[in-house]
Short mmCIF file of C-alpha atoms in Angstrom, two decimals:
data_model
loop_
_atom_site.label_atom_id
_atom_site.label_comp_id
_atom_site.label_asym_id
_atom_site.label_seq_id
_atom_site.Cartn_x
_atom_site.Cartn_y
_atom_site.Cartn_z
CA UNK A 9 0.00 0.00 0.00
CA UNK A 10 1.34 3.40 -0.89
CA UNK A 11 1.49 5.60 2.21
CA UNK A 12 1.37 9.33 1.59
CA UNK A 13 2.46 11.89 4.16
CA UNK A 14 0.43 15.12 4.29
CA UNK A 15 1.53 18.62 3.28
CA UNK A 16 5.10 19.26 2.13
CA UNK A 17 6.32 15.91 3.46
CA UNK A 18 4.31 13.97 0.88
CA UNK A 19 6.29 10.82 0.15
CA UNK A 20 5.71 7.22 -0.90
CA UNK A 21 6.66 4.53 1.58
CA UNK A 22 7.11 0.80 1.15
CA UNK A 23 4.56 -0.34 -1.41
CA UNK A 24 3.88 -3.82 -0.09
CA UNK A 25 3.99 -5.38 3.36
CA UNK A 26 7.31 -7.22 3.85
CA UNK A 27 6.94 -10.34 5.94
CA UNK A 28 8.89 -13.49 6.66
CA UNK A 29 6.15 -15.92 5.76
CA UNK A 30 2.85 -15.95 3.94
CA UNK A 31 -0.38 -15.27 5.84
CA UNK A 32 -3.21 -17.61 4.88
CA UNK A 33 -6.80 -16.67 4.34
CA UNK A 34 -9.31 -17.99 6.84
CA UNK A 35 -11.30 -20.98 5.67
CA UNK A 36 -14.72 -19.90 4.40
CA UNK A 37 -17.68 -21.44 6.23
CA UNK A 38 -20.00 -23.63 4.24
CA UNK A 39 -22.93 -21.30 3.58
CA UNK A 40 -25.66 -21.03 0.96
CA UNK A 41 -23.86 -17.94 -0.40
CA UNK A 42 -20.61 -19.87 -0.76
CA UNK A 43 -22.45 -22.65 -2.56
CA UNK A 44 -24.03 -20.07 -4.85
CA UNK A 45 -20.59 -18.64 -5.57
CA UNK A 46 -19.33 -22.06 -6.63
CA UNK A 47 -22.37 -22.52 -8.86
CA UNK A 48 -21.65 -19.15 -10.47
CA UNK A 49 -18.05 -20.16 -11.07
CA UNK A 50 -19.10 -23.43 -12.69
CA UNK A 51 -21.40 -21.48 -15.01
CA UNK A 52 -18.69 -18.89 -15.82
CA UNK A 53 -20.82 -16.05 -14.41
CA UNK A 54 -19.53 -13.06 -12.42
CA UNK A 55 -20.34 -12.92 -8.74
CA UNK A 56 -23.03 -10.38 -7.92
CA UNK A 57 -24.91 -9.59 -4.77
CA UNK A 58 -28.65 -10.35 -4.49
CA UNK A 59 -30.91 -7.56 -5.73
CA UNK A 60 -32.14 -5.33 -2.96
CA UNK A 61 -34.34 -2.21 -3.15
CA UNK A 62 -32.62 -0.89 -0.03
CA UNK A 63 -29.23 -1.20 -1.73
CA UNK A 64 -30.47 0.60 -4.81
CA UNK A 65 -31.62 3.50 -2.62
CA UNK A 66 -28.28 3.50 -0.72
CA UNK A 67 -29.98 2.98 2.65
CA UNK A 68 -27.55 1.72 5.26
CA UNK A 69 -27.83 -2.08 5.21
CA UNK A 70 -28.46 -4.01 8.40
CA UNK A 71 -25.46 -6.15 7.52
CA UNK A 72 -22.84 -6.49 4.80
CA UNK A 73 -22.52 -10.23 5.45
CA UNK A 74 -24.44 -11.41 2.37
CA UNK A 75 -22.39 -9.18 0.09
CA UNK A 76 -19.09 -10.26 1.68
CA UNK A 77 -19.91 -13.95 1.36
CA UNK A 78 -21.03 -13.48 -2.21
CA UNK A 79 -17.90 -11.77 -3.57
CA UNK A 80 -15.14 -13.02 -1.24
CA UNK A 81 -14.37 -16.22 -3.24
CA UNK A 82 -13.00 -13.98 -6.02
CA UNK A 83 -10.67 -12.01 -3.72
CA UNK A 84 -7.12 -13.37 -3.39
CA UNK A 85 -4.02 -13.02 -1.26
CA UNK A 86 -0.84 -12.47 -3.29
CA UNK A 87 2.56 -13.51 -1.95
CA UNK A 88 5.68 -12.59 -3.89
CA UNK A 89 9.25 -13.76 -3.41
CA UNK A 90 12.34 -11.91 -4.60
CA UNK A 91 16.07 -12.47 -4.25
CA UNK A 92 18.01 -9.51 -2.90
CA UNK A 93 21.70 -9.06 -2.15
CA UNK A 94 23.08 -7.44 1.00
CA UNK A 95 26.58 -7.11 2.43
CA UNK A 96 27.74 -9.94 4.68
CA UNK A 97 28.12 -8.68 8.23
CA UNK A 98 31.74 -8.74 9.35
CA UNK A 99 33.11 -9.46 5.87
CA UNK A 100 35.78 -7.35 4.18
CA UNK A 101 34.27 -4.23 2.57
CA UNK A 102 36.23 -3.15 -0.50
CA UNK A 103 35.63 -0.08 -2.67
CA UNK A 104 34.16 -0.60 -6.13
CA UNK A 105 36.95 -1.12 -8.67
CA UNK A 106 39.49 -2.28 -6.11
CA UNK A 107 41.96 -4.85 -7.56
CA UNK A 108 41.41 -6.94 -4.44
CA UNK A 109 37.75 -7.32 -5.44
CA UNK A 110 38.83 -8.92 -8.72
CA UNK A 111 41.32 -11.12 -6.84
CA UNK A 112 38.68 -12.41 -4.43
CA UNK A 113 36.22 -13.08 -7.27
CA UNK A 114 38.85 -14.84 -9.38
CA UNK A 115 39.73 -17.26 -6.62
CA UNK A 116 36.15 -17.90 -5.58
CA UNK A 117 35.93 -15.98 -2.31
CA UNK A 118 32.36 -16.64 -1.10
CA UNK A 119 29.90 -13.80 -1.41
CA UNK A 120 31.66 -11.80 -4.15
CA UNK A 121 29.23 -11.66 -7.11
CA UNK A 122 30.39 -9.85 -10.23
CA UNK A 123 30.22 -6.05 -9.93
CA UNK A 124 30.18 -5.85 -6.11
CA UNK A 125 32.91 -4.27 -4.02
CA UNK A 126 32.41 -6.45 -0.96
CA UNK A 127 31.05 -9.84 0.05
CA UNK A 128 27.33 -10.11 -0.61
CA UNK A 129 24.73 -12.51 0.74
CA UNK A 130 21.66 -13.45 -1.25
CA UNK A 131 18.45 -13.37 0.75
CA UNK A 132 14.86 -14.24 -0.03
CA UNK A 133 12.38 -11.46 0.62
CA UNK A 134 8.61 -11.95 0.76
CA UNK A 135 5.88 -9.38 0.24
CA UNK A 136 2.12 -9.53 0.58
CA UNK A 137 -0.69 -7.83 -1.28
CA UNK A 138 -4.22 -8.43 -2.49
CA UNK A 139 -5.99 -8.91 -5.80
CA UNK A 140 -9.18 -10.18 -7.39
CA UNK A 141 -10.20 -12.54 -10.18
CA UNK A 142 -11.95 -10.97 -13.20
CA UNK A 143 -12.44 -14.02 -15.44
CA UNK A 144 -13.26 -17.69 -14.96
CA UNK A 145 -10.07 -18.68 -16.78
CA UNK A 146 -7.84 -17.13 -14.12
CA UNK A 147 -7.18 -13.47 -14.96
CA UNK A 148 -6.27 -11.56 -11.79
CA UNK A 149 -5.89 -7.81 -11.19
CA UNK A 150 -3.59 -6.29 -8.57
CA UNK A 151 -1.24 -3.32 -8.08
CA UNK A 152 2.00 -3.20 -10.01
CA UNK A 153 3.94 -2.33 -6.86
CA UNK A 154 2.74 -5.57 -5.25
CA UNK A 155 4.52 -7.78 -7.81
CA UNK A 156 7.31 -5.47 -8.97
CA UNK A 157 10.70 -7.21 -8.91
CA UNK A 158 9.21 -10.57 -7.88
CA UNK A 159 10.88 -13.83 -8.90
CA UNK A 160 7.90 -15.95 -7.83
CA UNK A 161 4.22 -15.07 -7.37
CA UNK A 162 1.76 -17.25 -5.47
CA UNK A 163 -1.97 -16.61 -5.33
CA UNK A 164 -3.98 -17.88 -2.39
CA UNK A 165 -7.75 -18.11 -2.72
CA UNK A 166 -10.39 -17.65 -0.04
CA UNK A 167 -10.82 -21.42 0.10
CA UNK A 168 -7.16 -21.87 1.00
CA UNK A 169 -6.12 -23.21 -2.40
CA UNK A 170 -2.85 -21.79 -3.77
CA UNK A 171 -1.69 -21.51 -7.38
CA UNK A 172 1.44 -20.05 -9.00
CA UNK A 173 0.86 -16.97 -11.14
CA UNK A 174 2.65 -15.35 -14.04
CA UNK A 175 2.61 -11.71 -15.07
CA UNK A 176 0.60 -10.96 -18.22
CA UNK A 177 1.34 -7.24 -18.24
CA UNK A 178 1.81 -4.21 -15.99
CA UNK A 179 1.40 -0.46 -16.16
CA UNK A 180 3.37 1.74 -13.77
CA UNK A 181 1.44 4.86 -14.84
CA UNK A 182 -1.73 3.57 -13.13
CA UNK A 183 0.03 1.05 -10.84
CA UNK A 184 -1.97 -1.85 -12.29
CA UNK A 185 -0.74 -5.38 -13.06
CA UNK A 186 -2.53 -8.36 -14.58
CA UNK A 187 -1.66 -11.94 -13.59
CA UNK A 188 -2.88 -15.31 -14.76
CA UNK A 189 -3.21 -18.63 -12.96
CA UNK A 190 -3.96 -22.01 -14.52
CA UNK A 191 -6.87 -23.83 -12.95
CA UNK A 192 -8.54 -27.06 -14.00
CA UNK A 193 -11.87 -25.70 -12.82
CA UNK A 194 -13.52 -22.36 -13.59
CA UNK A 195 -12.75 -19.77 -10.92
CA UNK A 196 -15.25 -17.49 -9.16
CA UNK A 197 -14.84 -13.96 -10.50
CA UNK A 198 -16.26 -10.47 -10.20
CA UNK A 199 -16.89 -7.77 -12.78
CA UNK A 200 -16.08 -4.10 -13.06
CA UNK A 201 -18.79 -1.53 -12.42
CA UNK A 202 -19.07 2.01 -13.76
CA UNK A 203 -17.09 4.18 -11.35
CA UNK A 204 -18.58 7.32 -12.90
CA UNK A 205 -21.94 6.30 -11.43
CA UNK A 206 -20.61 6.23 -7.87
CA UNK A 207 -21.59 9.22 -5.77
CA UNK A 208 -20.06 10.85 -2.74
CA UNK A 209 -21.78 9.23 0.22
CA UNK A 210 -22.38 5.84 -1.42
CA UNK A 211 -21.56 2.77 0.66
CA UNK A 212 -18.48 0.78 -0.39
CA UNK A 213 -16.82 -2.44 0.76
CA UNK A 214 -13.07 -3.21 0.72
CA UNK A 215 -11.71 -6.75 0.87
CA UNK A 216 -8.10 -7.81 1.15
CA UNK A 217 -5.19 -8.90 3.32
CA UNK A 218 -4.22 -5.92 5.54
CA UNK A 219 -0.96 -6.20 7.48
CA UNK A 220 -0.69 -9.90 6.66
CA UNK A 221 -3.62 -10.81 8.90
CA UNK A 222 -5.48 -12.80 6.27
CA UNK A 223 -8.86 -12.16 4.71
CA UNK A 224 -10.49 -8.99 6.05
CA UNK A 225 -13.50 -6.83 5.18
CA UNK A 226 -14.06 -3.16 5.94
CA UNK A 227 -16.78 -0.73 4.94
CA UNK A 228 -17.22 2.99 4.53
CA UNK A 229 -18.42 5.54 2.03
CA UNK A 230 -17.14 7.32 -1.04
CA UNK A 231 -15.58 10.46 0.44
CA UNK A 232 -14.67 12.15 -2.85
CA UNK A 233 -14.19 11.40 -6.54
CA UNK A 234 -11.75 12.32 -9.30
CA UNK A 235 -8.83 12.75 -6.93
CA UNK A 236 -5.36 13.19 -8.47
CA UNK A 237 -2.19 12.33 -6.54
CA UNK A 238 0.86 12.44 -8.78
CA UNK A 239 0.19 10.43 -11.95
CA UNK A 240 -0.80 11.66 -15.39
CA UNK A 241 -3.83 9.37 -15.53
CA UNK A 242 -4.85 9.53 -11.87
CA UNK A 243 -8.57 9.20 -11.18
CA UNK A 244 -8.89 8.06 -7.60
CA UNK A 245 -11.96 7.41 -5.50
CA UNK A 246 -11.30 8.66 -1.97
CA UNK A 247 -12.88 6.57 0.77
CA UNK A 248 -12.90 6.40 4.55
CA UNK A 249 -13.02 2.60 4.38
CA UNK A 250 -10.20 1.18 6.50
CA UNK A 251 -7.43 0.06 4.14
CA UNK A 252 -3.85 -0.59 5.22
CA UNK A 253 -0.60 -2.03 3.91
CA UNK A 254 -1.35 -5.38 2.40
CA UNK A 255 -4.67 -4.12 1.02
CA UNK A 256 -2.79 -2.99 -2.09
CA UNK A 257 -4.42 -4.37 -5.22
CA UNK A 258 -7.61 -5.40 -3.46
CA UNK A 259 -11.07 -4.48 -4.77
CA UNK A 260 -13.41 -1.72 -3.66
CA UNK A 261 -17.00 -2.90 -4.20
CA UNK A 262 -20.25 -1.01 -4.55
CA UNK A 263 -23.40 -2.48 -3.06
CA UNK A 264 -24.13 -4.32 -6.31
CA UNK A 265 -21.00 -6.42 -5.84
CA UNK A 266 -19.21 -4.64 -8.71
CA UNK A 267 -15.59 -3.49 -8.50
CA UNK A 268 -15.49 0.30 -8.76
CA UNK A 269 -11.90 0.76 -7.60
CA UNK A 270 -8.54 -0.89 -6.87
CA UNK A 271 -7.17 0.02 -3.43
CA UNK A 272 -3.79 1.66 -4.03
CA UNK A 273 -2.73 4.33 -1.52
CA UNK A 274 -3.45 5.92 1.83
CA UNK A 275 -2.74 9.37 3.24
CA UNK A 276 -1.21 8.91 6.66
CA UNK A 277 1.38 10.49 8.97
CA UNK A 278 2.19 7.13 10.59
CA UNK A 279 1.65 4.46 7.93
CA UNK A 280 -1.70 3.31 9.31
CA UNK A 281 -5.23 4.04 8.17
CA UNK A 282 -6.67 7.36 9.32
CA UNK A 283 -9.70 7.17 7.06
CA UNK A 284 -8.18 8.69 3.90
CA UNK A 285 -7.68 5.96 1.31
CA UNK A 286 -7.49 6.05 -2.47
CA UNK A 287 -8.73 3.49 -5.00
CA UNK A 288 -7.97 3.81 -8.71
CA UNK A 289 -11.33 4.17 -10.46
CA UNK A 290 -12.58 1.11 -12.34
CA UNK A 291 -13.21 3.07 -15.54
CA UNK A 292 -9.45 3.65 -15.74
CA UNK A 293 -8.47 0.18 -14.55
CA UNK A 294 -10.80 -1.76 -16.86
CA UNK A 295 -9.30 -0.15 -19.99
CA UNK A 296 -5.76 -0.86 -18.77
CA UNK A 297 -6.65 -4.48 -17.98
CA UNK A 298 -8.19 -4.94 -21.42
CA UNK A 299 -5.01 -3.70 -23.14
CA UNK A 300 -2.66 -5.68 -20.90
CA UNK A 301 -4.63 -8.85 -21.53
CA UNK A 302 -4.70 -8.28 -25.30
CA UNK A 303 -1.24 -6.84 -25.94
CA UNK A 304 0.76 -7.39 -22.75
CA UNK A 305 1.31 -3.62 -22.62
CA UNK A 306 -0.64 -0.38 -22.77
CA UNK A 307 -1.31 1.44 -26.04
CA UNK A 308 -2.44 4.97 -25.28
CA UNK A 309 -3.29 7.65 -27.78
CA UNK A 310 -0.87 10.57 -28.24
CA UNK A 311 -1.74 14.01 -29.51
CA UNK A 312 1.73 15.56 -29.32
CA UNK A 313 1.17 18.88 -27.54
CA UNK A 314 2.09 20.60 -24.29
CA UNK A 315 -0.90 22.16 -22.58
CA UNK A 316 -1.92 24.27 -19.59
CA UNK A 317 -5.22 25.34 -17.99
CA UNK A 318 -7.22 28.28 -19.34
CA UNK A 319 -7.51 30.75 -16.47
CA UNK A 320 -10.03 33.57 -16.25
CA UNK A 321 -7.46 36.18 -17.23
CA UNK A 322 -6.19 34.09 -20.15
CA UNK A 323 -9.77 33.62 -21.35
CA UNK A 324 -10.36 37.38 -21.15
CA UNK A 325 -7.13 38.15 -23.03
CA UNK A 326 -8.21 35.81 -25.84
CA UNK A 327 -11.81 36.97 -25.89
CA UNK A 328 -13.16 33.57 -24.82
CA UNK A 329 -16.57 33.42 -23.16
CA UNK A 330 -15.54 30.77 -20.60
CA UNK A 331 -12.33 29.63 -18.94
CA UNK A 332 -12.59 26.11 -20.34
CA UNK A 333 -10.51 23.88 -22.55
CA UNK A 334 -6.77 23.24 -22.73
CA UNK A 335 -4.35 25.86 -23.98
CA UNK A 336 -1.54 24.64 -26.23
CA UNK A 337 1.84 25.97 -25.09
CA UNK A 338 4.04 24.02 -27.50
CA UNK A 339 3.62 21.75 -30.53
CA UNK A 340 6.68 19.56 -31.05
CA UNK A 341 7.01 17.18 -33.97
CA UNK A 342 4.04 14.83 -33.88
CA UNK A 343 0.40 14.27 -34.88
CA UNK A 344 -0.87 17.71 -33.80
CA UNK A 345 1.86 19.57 -35.69
CA UNK A 346 1.17 17.49 -38.80
CA UNK A 347 -2.50 18.47 -38.59
CA UNK A 348 -1.77 22.19 -38.31
CA UNK A 349 -2.18 22.85 -34.58
CA UNK A 350 -0.31 25.89 -33.25
CA UNK A 351 0.95 27.15 -29.91
CA UNK A 352 -1.70 29.48 -28.52
CA UNK A 353 -4.62 27.38 -29.76
CA UNK A 354 -7.20 26.49 -27.14
CA UNK A 355 -8.53 22.95 -27.56
CA UNK A 356 -12.27 23.09 -26.82
CA UNK A 357 -13.51 19.82 -28.34
CA UNK A 358 -12.01 16.37 -28.81
CA UNK A 359 -13.71 13.50 -30.66
CA UNK A 360 -17.05 15.28 -30.53
CA UNK A 361 -17.01 16.02 -26.80
CA UNK A 362 -16.35 19.27 -24.93
CA UNK A 363 -12.91 19.56 -23.29
CA UNK A 364 -13.29 20.80 -19.72
CA UNK A 365 -9.62 21.18 -18.75
CA UNK A 366 -6.16 19.71 -19.50
CA UNK A 367 -6.69 16.69 -17.24
CA UNK A 368 -9.91 15.84 -19.04
CA UNK A 369 -8.14 16.08 -22.41
CA UNK A 370 -5.18 13.91 -21.33
CA UNK A 371 -7.46 11.09 -20.16
CA UNK A 372 -9.63 11.17 -23.26
CA UNK A 373 -6.67 11.20 -25.63
CA UNK A 374 -5.12 8.27 -23.76
CA UNK A 375 -8.35 6.29 -24.11
CA UNK A 376 -8.68 7.01 -27.83
CA UNK A 377 -7.56 4.32 -30.32
CA UNK A 378 -4.04 4.67 -31.68
CA UNK A 379 -3.85 5.30 -35.43
CA UNK A 380 -7.41 6.57 -35.82
CA UNK A 381 -8.29 10.08 -36.98
CA UNK A 382 -10.28 12.18 -34.50
CA UNK A 383 -11.99 15.54 -34.88
CA UNK A 384 -10.47 18.32 -32.77
CA UNK A 385 -11.79 21.87 -32.49
CA UNK A 386 -9.53 24.73 -31.38
CA UNK A 387 -10.13 28.41 -30.80
CA UNK A 388 -7.64 30.49 -32.78
CA UNK A 389 -7.75 34.28 -33.20
CA UNK A 390 -11.32 34.34 -31.94
CA UNK A 391 -12.54 31.71 -34.41
CA UNK A 392 -13.22 27.98 -34.22
CA UNK A 393 -10.84 25.89 -36.34
CA UNK A 394 -11.61 22.26 -37.18
CA UNK A 395 -8.69 19.82 -37.31
CA UNK A 396 -8.55 16.10 -38.00
CA UNK A 397 -5.65 14.47 -36.16
CA UNK A 398 -4.44 10.89 -36.51
CA UNK A 399 -3.28 9.91 -33.03
CA UNK A 400 0.11 8.36 -32.42
CA UNK A 401 1.04 5.98 -29.62
CA UNK A 402 2.24 7.66 -26.46
CA UNK A 403 4.59 4.85 -25.43
CA UNK A 404 6.55 5.29 -28.66
CA UNK A 405 6.35 9.05 -28.87
CA UNK A 406 9.47 11.17 -28.94
CA UNK A 407 9.00 14.94 -28.53
CA UNK A 408 11.38 17.76 -29.21
CA UNK A 409 11.54 21.45 -28.51
CA UNK A 410 9.93 23.76 -30.99
CA UNK A 411 12.29 25.28 -33.52
CA UNK A 412 13.55 28.75 -32.79
CA UNK A 413 15.12 31.49 -34.87
CA UNK A 414 17.46 34.14 -33.58
CA UNK A 415 18.14 37.84 -33.56
CA UNK A 416 20.43 39.98 -31.47
CA UNK A 417 19.41 43.33 -30.02
CA UNK A 418 19.94 46.14 -27.54
CA UNK A 419 21.01 45.13 -24.02
CA UNK A 420 19.47 48.21 -22.34
CA UNK A 421 16.78 47.03 -19.88
CA UNK A 422 13.26 48.42 -20.14
CA UNK A 423 10.64 48.44 -17.40
CA UNK A 424 7.14 47.27 -18.24
CA UNK A 425 4.25 45.67 -16.30
CA UNK A 426 6.24 45.25 -13.12
CA UNK A 427 9.42 43.82 -14.62
CA UNK A 428 12.63 44.82 -16.35
CA UNK A 429 13.28 43.11 -19.68
CA UNK A 430 16.18 43.17 -22.11
CA UNK A 431 16.50 41.96 -25.68
CA UNK A 432 18.24 38.62 -25.99
CA UNK A 433 21.80 38.51 -27.30
CA UNK A 434 24.06 35.49 -27.95
CA UNK A 435 26.10 36.37 -24.86
CA UNK A 436 22.99 36.63 -22.73
CA UNK A 437 21.69 33.36 -24.16
CA UNK A 438 24.89 31.65 -23.06
CA UNK A 439 24.54 33.23 -19.61
CA UNK A 440 21.07 31.82 -19.00
CA UNK A 441 21.82 28.51 -20.73
CA UNK A 442 19.65 28.60 -23.86
CA UNK A 443 20.58 28.15 -27.56
CA UNK A 444 22.42 31.12 -29.03
CA UNK A 445 19.99 31.45 -31.93
CA UNK A 446 16.97 31.96 -29.64
CA UNK A 447 14.95 35.16 -29.79
CA UNK A 448 12.82 37.06 -27.32
CA UNK A 449 13.04 39.28 -24.25
CA UNK A 450 14.81 38.16 -21.08
CA UNK A 451 13.35 39.10 -17.71
CA UNK A 452 16.16 40.77 -15.76
CA UNK A 453 14.30 41.91 -12.65
CA UNK A 454 10.79 41.62 -11.20
CA UNK A 455 9.05 44.07 -8.88
CA UNK A 456 7.95 41.89 -5.92
CA UNK A 457 4.74 43.92 -5.65
CA UNK A 458 4.05 44.11 -9.38
CA UNK A 459 1.80 42.20 -11.77
CA UNK A 460 4.63 40.09 -13.18
CA UNK A 461 5.53 38.77 -9.72
CA UNK A 462 1.88 37.98 -9.02
CA UNK A 463 1.85 35.78 -12.12
CA UNK A 464 5.02 33.94 -11.16
CA UNK A 465 7.54 35.50 -13.56
CA UNK A 466 11.16 35.44 -12.40
CA UNK A 467 14.57 36.67 -13.57
CA UNK A 468 15.89 34.48 -16.37
CA UNK A 469 12.47 33.83 -17.93
CA UNK A 470 12.35 34.27 -21.70
CA UNK A 471 9.33 36.00 -23.28
CA UNK A 472 9.00 34.73 -26.85
CA UNK A 473 5.45 35.85 -27.74
CA UNK A 474 3.05 38.64 -26.82
CA UNK A 475 -0.53 38.67 -28.03
CA UNK A 476 0.22 35.35 -29.78
CA UNK A 477 2.81 36.97 -32.02
CA UNK A 478 6.61 36.56 -31.84
CA UNK A 479 8.60 39.30 -30.12
CA UNK A 480 12.31 39.88 -30.64
CA UNK A 481 12.63 43.50 -29.51
CA UNK A 482 11.07 46.06 -27.18
CA UNK A 483 9.51 47.67 -30.24
CA UNK A 484 7.70 44.40 -30.98
CA UNK A 485 6.61 44.10 -27.35
CA UNK A 486 5.32 47.69 -27.16
CA UNK A 487 3.44 47.28 -30.44
CA UNK A 488 1.68 44.15 -29.16
CA UNK A 489 0.63 45.94 -25.96
CA UNK A 490 -0.77 48.87 -27.95
CA UNK A 491 -2.73 46.47 -30.18
CA UNK A 492 -4.25 44.79 -27.14
CA UNK A 493 -5.27 48.14 -25.66
CA UNK A 494 -6.91 49.25 -28.93
CA UNK A 495 -8.84 45.97 -29.02
CA UNK A 496 -10.22 46.75 -25.56
CA UNK A 497 -8.28 44.00 -23.79
CA UNK A 498 -7.53 44.30 -20.10
CA UNK A 499 -4.60 41.91 -20.32
CA UNK A 500 -2.10 40.57 -22.84
CA UNK A 501 -1.10 36.96 -23.28
CA UNK A 502 2.61 36.20 -23.07
CA UNK A 503 4.45 32.97 -23.85
CA UNK A 504 7.17 32.51 -21.27
CA UNK A 505 9.86 29.83 -21.39
CA UNK A 506 11.69 28.71 -18.28
CA UNK A 507 14.44 26.09 -18.66
CA UNK A 508 12.97 25.30 -22.07
CA UNK A 509 9.43 24.62 -20.78
CA UNK A 510 6.77 26.95 -22.22
CA UNK A 511 3.70 28.35 -20.49
CA UNK A 512 1.25 31.16 -21.16
CA UNK A 513 0.77 34.05 -18.74
CA UNK A 514 -1.79 36.83 -18.99
CA UNK A 515 -0.55 40.16 -17.58
CA UNK A 516 -2.82 43.16 -17.01
CA UNK A 517 -2.09 46.15 -19.22
CA UNK A 518 -4.47 48.74 -17.74
#
């Protein structure tokens, strides 16, 4: 389980519970529900809870026992074994590259594997996690960090039966891995639900193997949706359901017995559950699982642009009615450039659907089929422009910086909008570490109480555009400001590059 520390000390701790021996699931009692689960497995049907009007209305159930007994046969305990090397206590410790290291290896001194500067001992390390079966033929979903680096993987079922597993595919971007076990008999399995239908306040059930204690159930509610932690494709369901280390990879069920999330991380100052857990939403996981099963790897769509949010002041400077969409800051070589997209465009529609913000666009592009042409609408110079872009594959994409042309100029600083700027020269380009043929205005100083400081500009930033037109001199810059004022704008849009990364900033001009 990923453990996240709050505030500025946000870190990721050990991602699976390390133990010396495997913890076994408790033996399931012989119940009518268990018998029904076996019948469902024999008929290759997913496990679902009995229909209940109370469940449909999200009234607090008198008990979760029926639901737990119905879906638990598809929840598994995952034990991994890996071989790690560590220095032998008391042995001679030699620096890497020492000739004595080669001497000891040549004559077979114990514990000197190739490439090590001292005697090493190989040890077996075990880790525990959770998972769940999603097909009768033995497909199992878990977290990637549960099985990462494992030499052997063993899956233990609720009944106590154990089977070896092999990795079908894994995706570190969403921390999802798919395993397969071979079974002579069909296995009980569960199905994915639609995580977009879950609501804050809905009841949820988590099953897994917390802290190596064996099979365990905990309940709570959906605390929030669409949480992002640190990943590009993050879409977490936040829940107050008690999940701990060892719950990693386990399912989060709705009251229909459908998996709506994969338990992945917790926010905690001490490594234990404090009621803030995160499960990767099933609508993300199900697509990843489908690709891993089919290809053994992910195949995400790639547009080939750098983007940023459209703020209120950026929308006003461009004459947009709403602060929606994704603003293009750079268009390196790729599908978007081939289709005619430009820096400064605001993407408002993708594949026929409105683009709310950059995160929305990234997820939808990733879900789109590679190699297919999609309709994209951008706002450019106050008009809608239709583009048809054939998406590439993100995993194979290679981006580069946009081409630049150069021009030298006057080094006398000028003060404008709360900052001092100077025209770029080859010597100045070398000073700030950018290509000598670059062009633009370099920010030399920023008034800490001025508009530029409020927008995050800093000395060393390079202004390459103003009003969506290139600037290479103060005359260019002043002309762009005058044009914005005549057009009735209250702000002007600047493209600013810092360490090569572009972003747009709208500065007030009144």
